[in-house]
């Protein structure tokens, strides 16, 4: 333990000694004086140092463990597991992280309720490690030449086969470009179609990163309301009839989880054809539909070449891959290939080869089937736990996406609640920033990394934070 850190106890104080010990250690962890991974003294050793009973230290440690600040690791001892920011060196500004409101932390194990990441405890690490090692050797032995900027041909073939089977899209590998995730696909579309500065429809609510990306491209965004049938196409035509493109999540609306109805799909395609506008389909969850079978992609209905279909492996395999793909109409394939070659070539060949093998050998579909069952079980358990505990003005929604939505009274500051939950290892996502029209307070609770043994404790902690704002 840090030699500069000392625990001071006051036997004359009203606070019990266990509370004083807990408070001293928790404060040191949260302000960065006790860094992640630091080993704490055993109960016996710390009790001897402080001259208190061992049971007193044990109570303090158990409370710290409940708050996910420390963890017992067997022979490795009891260690700090909370990643607190370190204070910047004197005279040096703290490092700025990209989009801190959207990404509060990077390269850390997923927190409870965190969205956008698969289950940490259910990923086939051994299998994936073998495939990655094999793919790295194959990439190293490949000819020393420039790789195809559109992506490795075997991966594009496997993606085309998967899309035909799972999403109903009939396309050729030449129409597919491998990208650096969804962000890479969106940037490629904006650049190749020269959409900077044009008008666009965007669902309201919508993925925050999409909104930020369009603003950075100086796009004039028209928020179009969403109802139980998905984006209201009639409202979009009324609000911005001359929009050049629309960005939609028809499979599972982000973040509400609703599926765009067939009537709305056809209306959207008719509008795009009549206006010669483009539709960017963000198919961020692919076929990970937890209720029934996933609806075919919007691109499967497109007969006029107006839909650009963007997919990603971030939610189905891991976001660490930074791997996505874009399917473009045949008449645009050459133009997109040129732009990719000049500005946005596909990611590392070894990663692409690994994903191609994962698909070709059948592991991907088997993994998706297992995850659908696991996520449905965790979603139902979380929704039931919350429904049994929530107070007046709250409502639980489990609409088929990978998050449970907890509606809050409008008087609650959902952003403040989400920030205050982070030190407890909880990462709920506030709903209100997803809206640009009427405000709606709520919390989006990812189900993928819910711990069945801690659901009740985590729900109680979250509801206590909400109650403190009531």
Coordinates of C-alpha atoms in Angstrom, one line a residue:
X1 CA 0.0 0.0 0.0
X2 CA 1.1 3.6 -0.7
X3 CA 3.5 4.6 2.1
X4 CA 2.2 8.2 2.0
X5 CA -1.3 6.9 2.7
X6 CA -2.2 6.7 6.4
X7 CA -5.5 5.8 8.1
X8 CA -6.4 8.0 11.0
X9 CA -9.1 6.9 13.4
X10 CA -10.6 8.9 16.2
X11 CA -12.0 6.8 19.1
X12 CA -13.8 9.8 20.5
X13 CA -15.7 10.4 17.3
X14 CA -19.4 9.4 16.9
X15 CA -18.7 7.5 13.7
X16 CA -18.0 3.8 14.3
X17 CA -14.4 2.7 13.7
X18 CA -15.4 0.5 10.8
X19 CA -17.0 3.5 9.1
X20 CA -13.9 5.6 9.7
X21 CA -11.7 2.9 8.2
X22 CA -14.0 2.4 5.2
X23 CA -14.2 6.2 4.6
X24 CA -10.5 6.7 4.7
X25 CA -9.8 3.9 2.2
X26 CA -12.7 4.7 -0.1
X27 CA -11.6 8.4 -0.3
X28 CA -8.0 7.4 -1.1
X29 CA -9.2 5.1 -3.9
X30 CA -11.6 7.5 -5.4
X31 CA -9.1 10.4 -5.5
X32 CA -6.4 8.2 -7.0
X33 CA -4.0 7.9 -4.0
X34 CA -4.6 4.2 -4.0
X35 CA -4.3 3.1 -7.6
X36 CA -5.9 0.2 -9.3
X37 CA -4.2 -3.1 -8.5
X38 CA -2.6 -1.9 -5.2
X39 CA -2.6 -4.7 -2.6
X40 CA -4.2 -3.8 0.8
X41 CA -3.1 -5.3 4.1
X42 CA -4.9 -8.3 5.4
X43 CA -7.6 -7.9 8.0
X44 CA -5.2 -9.1 10.7
X45 CA -2.3 -6.9 9.6
X46 CA -4.4 -3.7 9.3
X47 CA -6.1 -4.5 12.6
X48 CA -2.8 -4.9 14.3
X49 CA -1.5 -1.6 12.8
X50 CA -4.5 0.3 13.9
X51 CA -5.0 -1.4 17.2
X52 CA -8.6 -2.4 16.5
X53 CA -10.5 -5.7 16.4
X54 CA -10.1 -7.8 13.2
X55 CA -13.9 -7.9 12.8
X56 CA -13.9 -4.1 12.6
X57 CA -11.5 -4.1 9.6
X58 CA -13.5 -7.0 8.1
X59 CA -16.7 -4.9 8.1
X60 CA -14.9 -2.0 6.4
X61 CA -13.5 -4.3 3.7
X62 CA -16.8 -6.0 3.1
X63 CA -18.4 -2.6 2.5
X64 CA -15.6 -1.6 0.1
X65 CA -16.1 -4.9 -1.8
X66 CA -19.8 -4.3 -2.0
X67 CA -19.1 -1.0 -3.6
X68 CA -16.8 -2.7 -6.1
X69 CA -13.8 -0.7 -4.9
X70 CA -11.7 -3.7 -3.8
X71 CA -11.8 -7.5 -4.4
X72 CA -10.3 -10.5 -2.7
X73 CA -8.0 -12.4 -5.1
X74 CA -7.0 -15.4 -3.1
X75 CA -3.3 -15.8 -2.8
X76 CA -2.8 -12.5 -4.5
X77 CA -4.5 -10.8 -1.6
X78 CA -7.1 -8.0 -1.4
X79 CA -6.6 -5.4 -4.1
X80 CA -8.0 -2.2 -5.4
X81 CA -10.1 -2.8 -8.5
X82 CA -11.5 0.8 -9.1
X83 CA -9.8 2.9 -11.8
X84 CA -9.8 6.4 -10.4
X85 CA -8.2 9.2 -12.5
X86 CA -4.8 10.3 -11.3
X87 CA -4.1 13.9 -10.4
X88 CA -2.1 15.7 -13.2
X89 CA 1.5 16.6 -12.6
X90 CA 2.1 20.2 -11.4
X91 CA 2.0 22.6 -14.3
X92 CA 0.6 20.0 -16.7
X93 CA -3.0 19.9 -18.1
X94 CA -4.8 16.7 -17.6
X95 CA -5.1 14.5 -20.7
X96 CA -8.3 15.2 -22.7
X97 CA -10.2 12.0 -23.6
X98 CA -12.4 12.0 -26.8
X99 CA -16.1 12.6 -26.3
X100 CA -16.0 12.2 -22.5
X101 CA -19.8 12.5 -22.2
X102 CA -20.2 9.5 -24.5
X103 CA -17.1 7.5 -23.5
X104 CA -16.3 8.0 -19.8
X105 CA -13.5 5.4 -19.8
X106 CA -11.5 3.4 -22.3
X107 CA -9.8 0.0 -22.2
X108 CA -11.4 -1.1 -19.0
X109 CA -13.5 -4.2 -18.2
X110 CA -17.2 -3.4 -18.9
X111 CA -19.1 -2.0 -15.9
X112 CA -22.6 -3.2 -14.9
X113 CA -25.3 -1.7 -17.1
X114 CA -22.7 -0.5 -19.7
X115 CA -24.1 -0.4 -23.2
X116 CA -22.5 -1.3 -26.5
X117 CA -20.3 -4.1 -25.3
X118 CA -20.8 -7.9 -25.4
X119 CA -20.7 -10.2 -22.3
X120 CA -17.2 -10.3 -20.9
X121 CA -17.9 -13.6 -19.2
X122 CA -19.3 -15.4 -22.2
X123 CA -16.9 -14.6 -24.9
X124 CA -15.0 -17.7 -26.3
X125 CA -11.5 -16.4 -25.5
X126 CA -9.7 -19.6 -26.1
X127 CA -11.2 -20.2 -29.5
X128 CA -10.7 -16.6 -30.5
X129 CA -7.1 -16.7 -29.4
X130 CA -6.3 -19.7 -31.5
X131 CA -8.0 -18.1 -34.6
X132 CA -6.2 -14.8 -34.0
X133 CA -2.8 -16.6 -33.7
X134 CA -3.4 -18.5 -36.9
X135 CA -4.6 -15.4 -38.8
X136 CA -1.6 -13.4 -37.6
X137 CA 0.7 -16.1 -39.0
X138 CA -1.2 -16.1 -42.3
X139 CA -1.0 -12.3 -42.6
X140 CA 2.7 -12.3 -41.8
X141 CA 3.3 -14.9 -44.6
X142 CA 1.2 -13.0 -47.1
X143 CA 2.9 -11.3 -50.1
X144 CA 4.6 -8.0 -49.3
X145 CA 2.2 -5.8 -51.2
X146 CA -0.6 -3.3 -50.6
X147 CA -3.8 -5.0 -49.3
X148 CA -7.1 -4.3 -50.9
X149 CA -8.4 -1.0 -49.4
X150 CA -11.9 -2.3 -49.6
X151 CA -11.1 -5.2 -47.3
X152 CA -9.8 -8.8 -47.4
X153 CA -11.7 -10.6 -50.2
X154 CA -12.4 -13.7 -48.0
X155 CA -14.0 -11.5 -45.3
X156 CA -16.1 -9.7 -47.9
X157 CA -17.3 -13.0 -49.3
X158 CA -18.2 -14.3 -45.8
X159 CA -20.1 -11.0 -45.0
X160 CA -22.0 -11.3 -48.3
X161 CA -23.0 -14.9 -47.4
X162 CA -24.0 -14.0 -43.9
X163 CA -26.1 -11.0 -45.0
X164 CA -28.0 -13.2 -47.5
X165 CA -28.8 -15.7 -44.8
X166 CA -29.4 -13.5 -41.8
X167 CA -30.5 -10.1 -43.1
X168 CA -32.0 -10.9 -46.5
X169 CA -29.6 -8.7 -48.4
X170 CA -28.4 -10.0 -51.8
X171 CA -25.1 -8.4 -52.7
X172 CA -21.7 -9.1 -54.3
X173 CA -18.4 -8.9 -52.4
X174 CA -17.6 -5.9 -54.7
X175 CA -20.4 -3.9 -53.0
X176 CA -18.9 -4.5 -49.5
X177 CA -16.2 -2.3 -47.9
X178 CA -14.7 -3.3 -44.6
X179 CA -14.4 -0.2 -42.3
X180 CA -13.1 0.9 -38.9
X181 CA -16.4 0.2 -37.2
X182 CA -19.7 2.1 -37.7
X183 CA -17.9 5.5 -37.3
X184 CA -15.6 4.6 -40.3
X185 CA -18.6 3.5 -42.4
X186 CA -20.5 6.7 -41.7
X187 CA -17.5 8.9 -42.5
X188 CA -16.9 7.0 -45.7
X189 CA -20.5 7.6 -46.8
X190 CA -20.4 11.3 -45.9
X191 CA -17.2 11.8 -47.9
X192 CA -18.0 9.6 -50.9
X193 CA -21.5 11.1 -51.4
X194 CA -20.3 14.6 -50.6
X195 CA -23.0 15.1 -48.0
X196 CA -21.2 17.7 -45.9
X197 CA -23.4 20.7 -45.4
X198 CA -26.6 19.1 -46.7
X199 CA -29.8 18.5 -44.9
X200 CA -30.6 15.2 -43.2
X201 CA -33.3 13.4 -41.2
X202 CA -32.2 11.9 -38.0
X203 CA -34.4 9.9 -35.7
X204 CA -35.4 11.6 -32.4
X205 CA -34.1 10.0 -30.2
X206 CA -30.9 8.9 -32.0
X207 CA -27.4 7.6 -31.3
X208 CA -25.4 10.4 -29.8
X209 CA -22.3 9.6 -31.9
X210 CA -24.3 9.9 -35.1
X211 CA -25.5 13.3 -34.1
X212 CA -22.0 14.5 -33.3
X213 CA -20.6 13.1 -36.5
X214 CA -23.2 14.9 -38.6
X215 CA -22.7 18.1 -36.8
X216 CA -18.9 17.9 -37.4
X217 CA -19.7 17.4 -41.1
X218 CA -21.8 20.7 -40.9
X219 CA -25.0 18.7 -41.8
X220 CA -28.2 20.6 -41.1
X221 CA -30.0 18.0 -38.9
X222 CA -33.8 17.7 -38.7
X223 CA -34.8 15.6 -35.7
X224 CA -37.8 13.4 -36.9
X225 CA -39.9 11.9 -34.1
X226 CA -40.2 8.2 -33.4
X227 CA -43.3 6.4 -32.3
X228 CA -44.2 2.7 -31.9
X229 CA -43.8 2.1 -35.6
X230 CA -40.4 3.8 -35.8
X231 CA -39.4 7.0 -37.6
X232 CA -42.4 9.1 -38.6
X233 CA -41.8 9.4 -42.4
X234 CA -44.8 11.8 -42.9
X235 CA -43.4 14.1 -40.2
X236 CA -40.0 14.0 -41.9
X237 CA -41.5 15.1 -45.2
X238 CA -43.4 17.8 -43.5
X239 CA -40.4 19.1 -41.5
X240 CA -37.7 18.8 -44.2
X241 CA -39.0 17.6 -47.6
X242 CA -35.7 18.5 -49.3
X243 CA -33.4 16.5 -47.1
X244 CA -30.5 14.9 -49.0
X245 CA -30.4 11.8 -46.8
X246 CA -31.7 10.1 -43.7
X247 CA -29.9 8.0 -41.0
X248 CA -32.1 5.3 -39.5
X249 CA -32.0 2.2 -37.2
X250 CA -34.9 0.2 -38.7
X251 CA -33.9 -3.2 -37.2
X252 CA -33.9 -2.1 -33.6
X253 CA -34.3 1.7 -33.1
X254 CA -31.5 3.1 -31.0
X255 CA -32.1 3.5 -28.2
X256 CA -35.8 2.5 -27.9
X257 CA -35.5 -1.0 -29.4
X258 CA -38.5 -0.7 -31.7
X259 CA -38.7 -2.2 -35.2
X260 CA -39.6 0.0 -38.1
X261 CA -42.9 -1.2 -39.5
X262 CA -43.3 -2.4 -43.1
X263 CA -45.5 0.5 -44.0
X264 CA -43.0 3.0 -42.8
X265 CA -40.2 1.1 -44.6
X266 CA -42.0 1.4 -47.9
X267 CA -42.8 5.0 -47.3
X268 CA -39.2 5.8 -46.5
X269 CA -38.0 4.1 -49.7
X270 CA -40.6 5.9 -51.8
X271 CA -39.4 9.2 -50.3
X272 CA -35.8 8.4 -51.1
X273 CA -36.6 7.4 -54.7
X274 CA -38.8 10.5 -55.3
X275 CA -36.3 12.9 -53.9
X276 CA -33.2 11.0 -55.1
X277 CA -32.1 11.0 -51.5
X278 CA -30.0 8.5 -49.7
X279 CA -30.8 6.3 -46.7
X280 CA -28.0 5.2 -44.3
X281 CA -29.2 2.1 -42.5
X282 CA -27.4 1.6 -39.2
X283 CA -27.8 -2.2 -38.5
X284 CA -25.9 -2.0 -35.3
X285 CA -27.3 -5.1 -33.6
X286 CA -27.5 -7.3 -36.8
X287 CA -29.8 -10.2 -35.9
X288 CA -29.4 -9.9 -32.1
X289 CA -33.1 -9.6 -31.7
X290 CA -34.1 -11.0 -28.3
X291 CA -37.8 -11.3 -29.1
X292 CA -38.7 -13.5 -32.1
X293 CA -36.8 -13.4 -35.3
X294 CA -35.1 -10.2 -36.5
X295 CA -36.8 -8.4 -39.3
X296 CA -35.0 -8.4 -42.6
X297 CA -32.8 -5.4 -43.3
X298 CA -34.2 -2.3 -45.0
X299 CA -31.7 -2.8 -47.7
X300 CA -33.3 -6.1 -48.6
X301 CA -36.4 -4.1 -49.9
X302 CA -34.3 -1.6 -51.8
X303 CA -34.8 -2.0 -55.6
X304 CA -33.7 1.5 -56.6
X305 CA -30.2 1.6 -55.1
X306 CA -30.9 4.3 -52.4
X307 CA -29.9 2.4 -49.2
X308 CA -26.4 2.1 -47.8
X309 CA -26.3 -0.6 -45.2
X310 CA -23.8 -0.3 -42.3
X311 CA -23.0 -3.1 -39.9
X312 CA -20.5 -3.8 -37.2
X313 CA -19.0 -6.6 -35.2
X314 CA -18.6 -4.4 -32.1
X315 CA -21.8 -5.7 -30.4
X316 CA -21.6 -9.3 -31.6
X317 CA -17.8 -10.0 -31.2
X318 CA -16.0 -7.2 -29.5
X319 CA -15.6 -3.4 -30.0
X320 CA -11.8 -3.8 -29.6
X321 CA -11.8 -5.1 -33.2
X322 CA -12.8 -1.7 -34.6
X323 CA -14.3 -3.6 -37.5
X324 CA -17.5 -2.9 -39.4
X325 CA -18.7 -3.0 -43.0
X326 CA -20.7 -1.0 -45.5
X327 CA -22.8 -2.4 -48.3
X328 CA -23.3 0.1 -51.2
X329 CA -25.6 -0.1 -54.3
X330 CA -23.8 -1.6 -57.3
X331 CA -23.6 1.7 -59.1
X332 CA -21.6 3.3 -56.2
X333 CA -19.1 0.5 -55.7
X334 CA -16.3 2.0 -57.8
X335 CA -16.6 5.4 -56.3
X336 CA -16.5 4.1 -52.7
X337 CA -13.6 1.9 -53.6
X338 CA -11.6 4.9 -54.8
X339 CA -12.5 7.0 -51.7
X340 CA -11.5 4.0 -49.4
X341 CA -8.2 3.7 -51.2
X342 CA -7.4 7.4 -50.8
X343 CA -8.8 8.1 -47.3
X344 CA -10.2 5.2 -45.4
X345 CA -8.6 1.8 -46.2
X346 CA -9.7 -1.3 -44.4
X347 CA -8.1 -2.2 -40.9
X348 CA -5.3 -4.6 -40.3
X349 CA -5.3 -7.8 -42.4
X350 CA -4.8 -10.1 -39.4
X351 CA -8.0 -8.9 -37.8
X352 CA -9.9 -9.3 -41.0
X353 CA -8.6 -12.8 -41.6
X354 CA -9.6 -13.8 -38.0
X355 CA -13.2 -12.6 -38.4
X356 CA -13.4 -14.3 -41.9
X357 CA -12.4 -17.6 -40.2
X358 CA -14.8 -17.0 -37.3
X359 CA -17.6 -16.7 -39.9
X360 CA -16.5 -19.4 -42.3
X361 CA -16.1 -22.1 -39.6
X362 CA -19.6 -21.5 -38.2
X363 CA -18.5 -20.1 -34.9
X364 CA -20.2 -16.7 -35.4
X365 CA -23.7 -18.0 -35.9
X366 CA -23.3 -20.4 -33.0
X367 CA -22.0 -17.6 -30.8
X368 CA -24.9 -15.4 -31.7
X369 CA -27.4 -18.1 -30.8
X370 CA -25.8 -18.6 -27.4
X371 CA -25.7 -14.8 -26.8
X372 CA -29.3 -14.4 -27.7
X373 CA -30.4 -16.9 -25.0
X374 CA -28.0 -15.5 -22.4
X375 CA -29.0 -11.8 -23.0
X376 CA -32.7 -12.6 -23.0
X377 CA -32.3 -14.3 -19.6
X378 CA -30.3 -11.4 -18.2
X379 CA -32.8 -8.9 -19.6
X380 CA -35.8 -10.6 -18.1
X381 CA -34.0 -10.9 -14.7
X382 CA -33.1 -7.2 -14.7
X383 CA -36.5 -6.1 -15.8
X384 CA -38.2 -8.2 -13.1
X385 CA -35.9 -7.0 -10.4
X386 CA -36.5 -3.3 -11.3
X387 CA -40.3 -3.8 -11.7
X388 CA -40.5 -5.1 -8.1
X389 CA -38.6 -2.2 -6.7
X390 CA -39.3 1.0 -8.6
X391 CA -41.2 3.9 -7.2
X392 CA -43.9 6.3 -8.4
X393 CA -43.3 7.9 -11.8
X394 CA -41.0 5.1 -13.0
X395 CA -41.6 2.5 -15.7
X396 CA -39.6 -0.4 -17.0
X397 CA -39.4 -1.2 -20.8
X398 CA -37.7 -4.2 -22.3
X399 CA -38.4 -3.8 -26.0
X400 CA -36.0 -6.3 -27.6
X401 CA -32.7 -4.4 -27.7
X402 CA -29.8 -5.1 -25.4
X403 CA -30.8 -2.6 -22.8
X404 CA -33.7 -2.2 -20.4
X405 CA -35.1 1.4 -20.3
X406 CA -36.1 2.8 -17.0
X407 CA -38.3 5.8 -17.4
X408 CA -37.8 8.5 -14.7
X409 CA -39.9 11.4 -13.6
X410 CA -39.1 14.6 -15.5
X411 CA -37.8 16.2 -12.3
X412 CA -34.9 13.7 -12.1
X413 CA -31.6 14.7 -13.6
X414 CA -30.7 11.4 -15.4
X415 CA -27.2 12.7 -16.4
X416 CA -26.3 13.5 -12.8
X417 CA -27.5 10.1 -11.7
X418 CA -25.4 8.3 -14.3
X419 CA -22.3 10.3 -13.3
X420 CA -22.8 9.5 -9.6
X421 CA -23.2 5.8 -10.4
X422 CA -19.8 5.4 -12.0
X423 CA -17.8 5.2 -8.7
X424 CA -20.0 2.2 -7.7
X425 CA -19.1 0.2 -10.8
X426 CA -22.4 1.1 -12.5
X427 CA -22.6 2.7 -15.9
X428 CA -26.2 3.5 -16.8
X429 CA -26.6 5.7 -19.8
X430 CA -28.9 8.8 -19.5
X431 CA -31.7 8.9 -22.0
X432 CA -32.3 12.7 -22.2
X433 CA -29.1 13.5 -24.3
X434 CA -30.4 11.2 -27.1
X435 CA -33.3 13.5 -27.7
X436 CA -33.2 16.9 -29.4
X437 CA -36.9 17.6 -29.2
X438 CA -39.0 17.1 -26.1
X439 CA -37.0 16.0 -23.1
X440 CA -37.5 12.5 -21.7
X441 CA -35.7 11.5 -18.6
X442 CA -34.6 7.9 -18.2
X443 CA -31.7 5.5 -17.9
X444 CA -30.6 2.9 -20.4
X445 CA -29.3 -0.2 -18.6
X446 CA -27.3 -2.6 -20.7
X447 CA -28.1 -6.3 -20.0
X448 CA -25.0 -8.0 -21.5
X449 CA -22.8 -7.7 -18.4
X450 CA -25.4 -8.0 -15.6
X451 CA -24.2 -10.3 -12.9
X452 CA -27.1 -12.6 -11.8
X453 CA -25.7 -12.8 -8.3
X454 CA -25.6 -9.0 -7.9
X455 CA -28.7 -7.9 -9.7
X456 CA -30.7 -7.1 -6.5
X457 CA -27.7 -5.2 -5.0
X458 CA -27.0 -3.2 -8.2
X459 CA -30.7 -2.3 -8.6
X460 CA -30.9 -1.2 -5.0
X461 CA -27.8 0.9 -5.4
X462 CA -29.1 2.5 -8.6
X463 CA -32.6 3.2 -7.2
X464 CA -31.0 4.8 -4.1
X465 CA -29.1 7.2 -6.3
X466 CA -32.3 8.0 -8.1
X467 CA -34.2 8.5 -4.9
X468 CA -31.5 11.0 -3.7
X469 CA -32.5 13.2 -6.7
X470 CA -36.3 12.9 -6.1

